């Protein structure tokens, strides 16, 4: 079955868009990043700009600002840089816990960045898949084609319904409700329902990290894409971030508690107080929603509304390491589960870095629910699915499990347009306050939210805004 990716949907429904590649600085080797761990701002350390957060957006902004000779200080709560770009090396191979792909590499500015920094990338083909029904039997190619056809037709009907509702000036509803309306008179066989659930989960819920019950019918796919194949940085996504951070003054373990912008910018962390003329907030939407960082005065109503309206989704990864490969040699294994969204997609690392590792993804409601399970319970649940397909297989030797919903520096994986939100909420979140407190991060990018390139471009935007203001 050919899975439609987000860009393919967009092409199908809206026509494709492309962005010109930005000129970027070239750098030949991977430098070590120097960070000032556990140090307060010394009395004579004057900075022009404090950036909160050393993820892609904060580092991209800092990189551009120091080129202009401005003094920048980045305060980061974690003990590492990168934020939701997080390459783990505990098995002595680079495995991503956050972002995994440079999506649609033709026109994506990260492709040029990877080339400039000589970061090794390899193409990944989400269409190279083997499909299994809930009972573990393999889906025939004929069935795959039939379901493809039905799914494309369903999406054409969704588009028609959306246009009709917009024309009639009706309130937004969830994508789920729209599908329920369209299928109201259909009596789907249990297997057809399972395949439909699988397709909705793997193509939409994984992409937007949200259940379709929460996604806005009007705006769920209002983001833009590029063209071409997805790329994996097989030596680690962090290799794209490190060169950008090379000359930046970054203090780690500085958990920001308060931002006072009454006069100049004053930032209070768990370790001290920092002052500057300008501030850039790159806190993830989940952290802004949590209210754990106090703003004084409180953020303007429009910004608070945007924080409330937009959703922060969940996508989690479970890596299982085995003694040997027992699975098919396609890039992904797709499982049409009985219950929607449970272990429907596995990435085969034998095809990427020749390792007997499977990576399972779970998103939305189920992705959030399993964060409450113990590691053993998560592995048991995953193995039940794999044993339905492959029967006599050994337990994994080891596992790596993410819990993004519980992560206190993110509280979720990335933003999405919830029912009741509009793309303008992204704009409202991006707007500066009094030309001194600026905002970047994936959730400030109306065009490219939920992505590393969106975060990267938002950092460049905010740097431009400050430079224009100085
Ligand atoms: C599982 C997963 C898979 C993904 N897959 C992809 C993908 O394949 N391709 C893609 O393009 N994108 C993907 N993304 C999205 C992408 O990772 C993000 O959109 C992007 O990295 C966000 O960058 P950012 O700078 O906006 O935020 P962040 O990287 O989150 O940076 C914000 C920083 O603020 C810090 N911070 C938070 N609270 C505080 C505080 N109180 N004090 C100080 N610092 C604080 C955080 O620690 C963090 O370092 C994925 C994300 C996840 C989680």
PDB file of N, CA and C in Angstrom, residues 174-246:
ATOM      1  N   UNK A 174     -13.664  18.777  14.062  1.00  0.00           N
ATOM      2  CA  UNK A 174     -12.432  17.970  13.983  1.00  0.00           C
ATOM      3  C   UNK A 174     -12.425  17.152  12.687  1.00  0.00           C
ATOM      4  N   UNK A 175     -11.247  16.741  12.296  1.00  0.00           N
ATOM      5  CA  UNK A 175     -11.105  15.897  11.108  1.00  0.00           C
ATOM      6  C   UNK A 175     -11.880  14.592  11.318  1.00  0.00           C
ATOM      7  N   UNK A 176     -11.864  14.085  12.531  1.00  0.00           N
ATOM      8  CA  UNK A 176     -12.604  12.846  12.836  1.00  0.00           C
ATOM      9  C   UNK A 176     -14.102  13.030  12.561  1.00  0.00           C
ATOM     10  N   UNK A 177     -14.633  14.180  13.041  1.00  0.00           N
ATOM     11  CA  UNK A 177     -16.075  14.418  12.845  1.00  0.00           C
ATOM     12  C   UNK A 177     -16.402  14.518  11.356  1.00  0.00           C
ATOM     13  N   UNK A 178     -15.497  15.131  10.603  1.00  0.00           N
ATOM     14  CA  UNK A 178     -15.720  15.252   9.158  1.00  0.00           C
ATOM     15  C   UNK A 178     -15.771  13.865   8.525  1.00  0.00           C
ATOM     16  N   UNK A 179     -14.853  13.000   8.936  1.00  0.00           N
ATOM     17  CA  UNK A 179     -14.822  11.641   8.368  1.00  0.00           C
ATOM     18  C   UNK A 179     -16.083  10.879   8.790  1.00  0.00           C
ATOM     19  N   UNK A 180     -16.496  11.067  10.037  1.00  0.00           N
ATOM     20  CA  UNK A 180     -17.736  10.402  10.500  1.00  0.00           C
ATOM     21  C   UNK A 180     -18.924  10.837   9.640  1.00  0.00           C
ATOM     22  N   UNK A 181     -18.954  12.149   9.326  1.00  0.00           N
ATOM     23  CA  UNK A 181     -20.061  12.655   8.490  1.00  0.00           C
ATOM     24  C   UNK A 181     -20.042  11.990   7.117  1.00  0.00           C
ATOM     25  N   UNK A 182     -18.844  11.929   6.546  1.00  0.00           N
ATOM     26  CA  UNK A 182     -18.718  11.368   5.187  1.00  0.00           C
ATOM     27  C   UNK A 182     -19.095   9.885   5.163  1.00  0.00           C
ATOM     28  N   UNK A 183     -18.702   9.163   6.236  1.00  0.00           N
ATOM     29  CA  UNK A 183     -18.916   7.713   6.226  1.00  0.00           C
ATOM     30  C   UNK A 183     -20.197   7.302   6.956  1.00  0.00           C
ATOM     31  N   UNK A 184     -21.049   8.279   7.289  1.00  0.00           N
ATOM     32  CA  UNK A 184     -22.232   8.000   8.117  1.00  0.00           C
ATOM     33  C   UNK A 184     -23.088   6.864   7.546  1.00  0.00           C
ATOM     34  N   UNK A 185     -23.223   6.813   6.232  1.00  0.00           N
ATOM     35  CA  UNK A 185     -24.108   5.802   5.654  1.00  0.00           C
ATOM     36  C   UNK A 185     -23.370   4.536   5.220  1.00  0.00           C
ATOM     37  N   UNK A 186     -22.086   4.499   5.496  1.00  0.00           N
ATOM     38  CA  UNK A 186     -21.301   3.313   5.090  1.00  0.00           C
ATOM     39  C   UNK A 186     -21.274   2.318   6.241  1.00  0.00           C
ATOM     40  N   UNK A 187     -21.383   1.055   5.904  1.00  0.00           N
ATOM     41  CA  UNK A 187     -21.277   0.032   6.945  1.00  0.00           C
ATOM     42  C   UNK A 187     -19.957  -0.707   6.729  1.00  0.00           C
ATOM     43  N   UNK A 188     -18.900  -0.162   7.317  1.00  0.00           N
ATOM     44  CA  UNK A 188     -17.572  -0.716   7.032  1.00  0.00           C
ATOM     45  C   UNK A 188     -17.380  -2.078   7.695  1.00  0.00           C
ATOM     46  N   UNK A 189     -16.781  -3.005   6.957  1.00  0.00           N
ATOM     47  CA  UNK A 189     -16.375  -4.293   7.536  1.00  0.00           C
ATOM     48  C   UNK A 189     -15.288  -3.997   8.576  1.00  0.00           C
ATOM     49  N   UNK A 190     -15.198  -4.850   9.645  1.00  0.00           N
ATOM     50  CA  UNK A 190     -14.170  -4.577  10.677  1.00  0.00           C
ATOM     51  C   UNK A 190     -12.770  -4.393  10.088  1.00  0.00           C
ATOM     52  N   UNK A 191     -12.405  -5.237   9.110  1.00  0.00           N
ATOM     53  CA  UNK A 191     -11.049  -5.106   8.549  1.00  0.00           C
ATOM     54  C   UNK A 191     -10.871  -3.779   7.795  1.00  0.00           C
ATOM     55  N   UNK A 192     -11.905  -3.347   7.086  1.00  0.00           N
ATOM     56  CA  UNK A 192     -11.813  -2.074   6.361  1.00  0.00           C
ATOM     57  C   UNK A 192     -11.648  -0.916   7.353  1.00  0.00           C
ATOM     58  N   UNK A 193     -12.396  -1.022   8.464  1.00  0.00           N
ATOM     59  CA  UNK A 193     -12.287   0.021   9.493  1.00  0.00           C
ATOM     60  C   UNK A 193     -10.871   0.044  10.064  1.00  0.00           C
ATOM     61  N   UNK A 194     -10.306  -1.142  10.290  1.00  0.00           N
ATOM     62  CA  UNK A 194      -8.939  -1.201  10.838  1.00  0.00           C
ATOM     63  C   UNK A 194      -7.937  -0.581   9.855  1.00  0.00           C
ATOM     64  N   UNK A 195      -8.112  -0.884   8.569  1.00  0.00           N
ATOM     65  CA  UNK A 195      -7.171  -0.315   7.582  1.00  0.00           C
ATOM     66  C   UNK A 195      -7.335   1.193   7.512  1.00  0.00           C
ATOM     67  N   UNK A 196      -8.588   1.657   7.555  1.00  0.00           N
ATOM     68  CA  UNK A 196      -8.813   3.104   7.526  1.00  0.00           C
ATOM     69  C   UNK A 196      -8.137   3.756   8.745  1.00  0.00           C
ATOM     70  N   UNK A 197      -8.350   3.151   9.925  1.00  0.00           N
ATOM     71  CA  UNK A 197      -7.720   3.691  11.144  1.00  0.00           C
ATOM     72  C   UNK A 197      -6.202   3.722  11.006  1.00  0.00           C
ATOM     73  N   UNK A 198      -5.663   2.640  10.451  1.00  0.00           N
ATOM     74  CA  UNK A 198      -4.216   2.575  10.264  1.00  0.00           C
ATOM     75  C   UNK A 198      -3.733   3.717   9.349  1.00  0.00           C
ATOM     76  N   UNK A 199      -4.450   3.904   8.231  1.00  0.00           N
ATOM     77  CA  UNK A 199      -4.019   4.933   7.267  1.00  0.00           C
ATOM     78  C   UNK A 199      -4.100   6.323   7.880  1.00  0.00           C
ATOM     79  N   UNK A 200      -5.166   6.563   8.632  1.00  0.00           N
ATOM     80  CA  UNK A 200      -5.307   7.882   9.264  1.00  0.00           C
ATOM     81  C   UNK A 200      -4.211   8.089  10.304  1.00  0.00           C
ATOM     82  N   UNK A 201      -3.907   7.021  11.036  1.00  0.00           N
ATOM     83  CA  UNK A 201      -2.892   7.140  12.082  1.00  0.00           C
ATOM     84  C   UNK A 201      -1.493   7.317  11.501  1.00  0.00           C
ATOM     85  N   UNK A 202      -1.150   6.479  10.507  1.00  0.00           N
ATOM     86  CA  UNK A 202       0.239   6.519  10.023  1.00  0.00           C
ATOM     87  C   UNK A 202       0.504   7.751   9.158  1.00  0.00           C
ATOM     88  N   UNK A 203      -0.487   8.193   8.401  1.00  0.00           N
ATOM     89  CA  UNK A 203      -0.209   9.332   7.506  1.00  0.00           C
ATOM     90  C   UNK A 203      -0.489  10.675   8.165  1.00  0.00           C
ATOM     91  N   UNK A 204      -1.465  10.734   9.065  1.00  0.00           N
ATOM     92  CA  UNK A 204      -1.824  12.044   9.621  1.00  0.00           C
ATOM     93  C   UNK A 204      -1.412  12.164  11.090  1.00  0.00           C
ATOM     94  N   UNK A 205      -1.815  11.182  11.898  1.00  0.00           N
ATOM     95  CA  UNK A 205      -1.575  11.339  13.339  1.00  0.00           C
ATOM     96  C   UNK A 205      -0.085  11.289  13.675  1.00  0.00           C
ATOM     97  N   UNK A 206       0.669  10.480  12.958  1.00  0.00           N
ATOM     98  CA  UNK A 206       2.122  10.475  13.194  1.00  0.00           C
ATOM     99  C   UNK A 206       2.743  11.775  12.720  1.00  0.00           C
ATOM    100  N   UNK A 207       2.267  12.281  11.595  1.00  0.00           N
ATOM    101  CA  UNK A 207       2.841  13.491  11.007  1.00  0.00           C
ATOM    102  C   UNK A 207       2.550  14.712  11.881  1.00  0.00           C
ATOM    103  N   UNK A 208       1.337  14.765  12.417  1.00  0.00           N
ATOM    104  CA  UNK A 208       0.926  15.941  13.197  1.00  0.00           C
ATOM    105  C   UNK A 208       0.960  15.669  14.699  1.00  0.00           C
ATOM    106  N   UNK A 209       1.378  14.474  15.103  1.00  0.00           N
ATOM    107  CA  UNK A 209       1.532  14.104  16.519  1.00  0.00           C
ATOM    108  C   UNK A 209       0.239  14.306  17.306  1.00  0.00           C
ATOM    109  N   UNK A 210      -0.882  14.165  16.617  1.00  0.00           N
ATOM    110  CA  UNK A 210      -2.147  14.433  17.289  1.00  0.00           C
ATOM    111  C   UNK A 210      -3.210  13.458  16.820  1.00  0.00           C
ATOM    112  N   UNK A 211      -4.169  13.213  17.689  1.00  0.00           N
ATOM    113  CA  UNK A 211      -5.302  12.392  17.305  1.00  0.00           C
ATOM    114  C   UNK A 211      -6.183  13.196  16.339  1.00  0.00           C
ATOM    115  N   UNK A 212      -6.808  12.513  15.376  1.00  0.00           N
ATOM    116  CA  UNK A 212      -7.638  13.279  14.431  1.00  0.00           C
ATOM    117  C   UNK A 212      -8.888  13.846  15.107  1.00  0.00           C
ATOM    118  N   UNK A 213      -9.197  13.364  16.307  1.00  0.00           N
ATOM    119  CA  UNK A 213     -10.281  13.975  17.099  1.00  0.00           C
ATOM    120  C   UNK A 213      -9.964  15.409  17.482  1.00  0.00           C
ATOM    121  N   UNK A 214      -8.678  15.745  17.523  1.00  0.00           N
ATOM    122  CA  UNK A 214      -8.259  17.082  17.958  1.00  0.00           C
ATOM    123  C   UNK A 214      -7.858  17.991  16.807  1.00  0.00           C
ATOM    124  N   UNK A 215      -7.549  17.399  15.645  1.00  0.00           N
ATOM    125  CA  UNK A 215      -7.062  18.226  14.521  1.00  0.00           C
ATOM    126  C   UNK A 215      -8.206  18.998  13.877  1.00  0.00           C
ATOM    127  N   UNK A 216      -7.938  20.251  13.534  1.00  0.00           N
ATOM    128  CA  UNK A 216      -8.936  21.103  12.889  1.00  0.00           C
ATOM    129  C   UNK A 216      -9.176  20.665  11.447  1.00  0.00           C
ATOM    130  N   UNK A 217     -10.450  20.486  11.076  1.00  0.00           N
ATOM    131  CA  UNK A 217     -10.759  20.157   9.680  1.00  0.00           C
ATOM    132  C   UNK A 217     -10.259  21.261   8.757  1.00  0.00           C
ATOM    133  N   UNK A 218     -10.484  22.509   9.157  1.00  0.00           N
ATOM    134  CA  UNK A 218     -10.147  23.623   8.264  1.00  0.00           C
ATOM    135  C   UNK A 218      -8.638  23.798   8.066  1.00  0.00           C
ATOM    136  N   UNK A 219      -7.872  23.596   9.140  1.00  0.00           N
ATOM    137  CA  UNK A 219      -6.469  24.042   9.067  1.00  0.00           C
ATOM    138  C   UNK A 219      -5.419  22.977   9.384  1.00  0.00           C
ATOM    139  N   UNK A 220      -5.835  21.700   9.557  1.00  0.00           N
ATOM    140  CA  UNK A 220      -4.852  20.709  10.015  1.00  0.00           C
ATOM    141  C   UNK A 220      -3.638  20.643   9.096  1.00  0.00           C
ATOM    142  N   UNK A 221      -3.864  20.888   7.779  1.00  0.00           N
ATOM    143  CA  UNK A 221      -2.758  20.749   6.818  1.00  0.00           C
ATOM    144  C   UNK A 221      -2.393  22.101   6.210  1.00  0.00           C
ATOM    145  N   UNK A 222      -2.521  23.161   7.008  1.00  0.00           N
ATOM    146  CA  UNK A 222      -2.257  24.495   6.442  1.00  0.00           C
ATOM    147  C   UNK A 222      -0.759  24.795   6.332  1.00  0.00           C
ATOM    148  N   UNK A 223       0.070  23.898   6.850  1.00  0.00           N
ATOM    149  CA  UNK A 223       1.519  24.098   6.735  1.00  0.00           C
ATOM    150  C   UNK A 223       1.977  23.827   5.296  1.00  0.00           C
ATOM    151  N   UNK A 224       3.199  24.263   5.005  1.00  0.00           N
ATOM    152  CA  UNK A 224       3.740  24.066   3.654  1.00  0.00           C
ATOM    153  C   UNK A 224       4.849  23.021   3.656  1.00  0.00           C
ATOM    154  N   UNK A 225       5.154  22.528   2.461  1.00  0.00           N
ATOM    155  CA  UNK A 225       6.223  21.538   2.369  1.00  0.00           C
ATOM    156  C   UNK A 225       7.183  21.873   1.256  1.00  0.00           C
ATOM    157  N   UNK A 226       8.123  20.970   1.025  1.00  0.00           N
ATOM    158  CA  UNK A 226       9.059  21.122  -0.096  1.00  0.00           C
ATOM    159  C   UNK A 226       8.845  19.940  -1.034  1.00  0.00           C
ATOM    160  N   UNK A 227       9.880  19.543  -1.701  1.00  0.00           N
ATOM    161  CA  UNK A 227       9.792  18.424  -2.638  1.00  0.00           C
ATOM    162  C   UNK A 227      10.904  17.414  -2.348  1.00  0.00           C
ATOM    163  N   UNK A 228      10.795  16.280  -2.999  1.00  0.00           N
ATOM    164  CA  UNK A 228      11.925  15.347  -2.986  1.00  0.00           C
ATOM    165  C   UNK A 228      11.930  14.426  -1.791  1.00  0.00           C
ATOM    166  N   UNK A 229      13.010  13.640  -1.708  1.00  0.00           N
ATOM    167  CA  UNK A 229      13.078  12.575  -0.722  1.00  0.00           C
ATOM    168  C   UNK A 229      13.405  13.088   0.681  1.00  0.00           C
ATOM    169  N   UNK A 230      12.997  12.292   1.681  1.00  0.00           N
ATOM    170  CA  UNK A 230      13.385  12.572   3.068  1.00  0.00           C
ATOM    171  C   UNK A 230      14.807  12.052   3.279  1.00  0.00           C
ATOM    172  N   UNK A 231      15.571  12.762   4.101  1.00  0.00           N
ATOM    173  CA  UNK A 231      16.953  12.349   4.370  1.00  0.00           C
ATOM    174  C   UNK A 231      17.153  12.041   5.848  1.00  0.00           C
ATOM    175  N   UNK A 232      18.029  11.089   6.128  1.00  0.00           N
ATOM    176  CA  UNK A 232      18.437  10.809   7.508  1.00  0.00           C
ATOM    177  C   UNK A 232      19.905  11.195   7.642  1.00  0.00           C
ATOM    178  N   UNK A 233      20.234  11.887   8.728  1.00  0.00           N
ATOM    179  CA  UNK A 233      21.647  12.174   9.012  1.00  0.00           C
ATOM    180  C   UNK A 233      22.168  10.938   9.739  1.00  0.00           C
ATOM    181  N   UNK A 234      22.818  10.048   9.011  1.00  0.00           N
ATOM    182  CA  UNK A 234      23.132   8.744   9.602  1.00  0.00           C
ATOM    183  C   UNK A 234      24.214   8.824  10.680  1.00  0.00           C
ATOM    184  N   UNK A 235      24.913   9.948  10.768  1.00  0.00           N
ATOM    185  CA  UNK A 235      25.875  10.109  11.870  1.00  0.00           C
ATOM    186  C   UNK A 235      25.293  10.994  12.972  1.00  0.00           C
ATOM    187  N   UNK A 236      24.031  11.332  12.876  1.00  0.00           N
ATOM    188  CA  UNK A 236      23.372  12.107  13.939  1.00  0.00           C
ATOM    189  C   UNK A 236      22.916  13.475  13.480  1.00  0.00           C
ATOM    190  N   UNK A 237      21.674  13.805  13.791  1.00  0.00           N
ATOM    191  CA  UNK A 237      21.096  15.113  13.418  1.00  0.00           C
ATOM    192  C   UNK A 237      21.846  16.243  14.131  1.00  0.00           C
ATOM    193  N   UNK A 238      22.407  15.928  15.308  1.00  0.00           N
ATOM    194  CA  UNK A 238      23.075  16.985  16.061  1.00  0.00           C
ATOM    195  C   UNK A 238      24.260  17.566  15.294  1.00  0.00           C
ATOM    196  N   UNK A 239      24.735  16.813  14.305  1.00  0.00           N
ATOM    197  CA  UNK A 239      25.864  17.329  13.520  1.00  0.00           C
ATOM    198  C   UNK A 239      25.493  18.583  12.735  1.00  0.00           C
ATOM    199  N   UNK A 240      24.196  18.800  12.533  1.00  0.00           N
ATOM    200  CA  UNK A 240      23.791  20.027  11.834  1.00  0.00           C
ATOM    201  C   UNK A 240      23.776  21.197  12.806  1.00  0.00           C
ATOM    202  N   UNK A 241      23.483  20.909  14.066  1.00  0.00           N
ATOM    203  CA  UNK A 241      23.354  21.987  15.052  1.00  0.00           C
ATOM    204  C   UNK A 241      24.715  22.421  15.600  1.00  0.00           C
ATOM    205  N   UNK A 242      25.587  21.451  15.824  1.00  0.00           N
ATOM    206  CA  UNK A 242      26.852  21.770  16.491  1.00  0.00           C
ATOM    207  C   UNK A 242      27.676  22.867  15.808  1.00  0.00           C
ATOM    208  N   UNK A 243      27.844  22.814  14.475  1.00  0.00           N
ATOM    209  CA  UNK A 243      28.650  23.877  13.851  1.00  0.00           C
ATOM    210  C   UNK A 243      28.022  25.266  13.997  1.00  0.00           C
ATOM    211  N   UNK A 244      26.683  25.308  14.019  1.00  0.00           N
ATOM    212  CA  UNK A 244      26.011  26.609  14.187  1.00  0.00           C
ATOM    213  C   UNK A 244      26.265  27.171  15.581  1.00  0.00           C
ATOM    214  N   UNK A 245      26.450  26.261  16.553  1.00  0.00           N
ATOM    215  CA  UNK A 245      26.578  26.687  17.956  1.00  0.00           C
ATOM    216  C   UNK A 245      28.032  26.970  18.344  1.00  0.00           C
ATOM    217  N   UNK A 246      28.939  26.712  17.397  1.00  0.00           N
ATOM    218  CA  UNK A 246      30.382  26.715  17.687  1.00  0.00           C
ATOM    219  C   UNK A 246      30.870  27.942  18.463  1.00  0.00           C
TER     220      UNK A 246
END
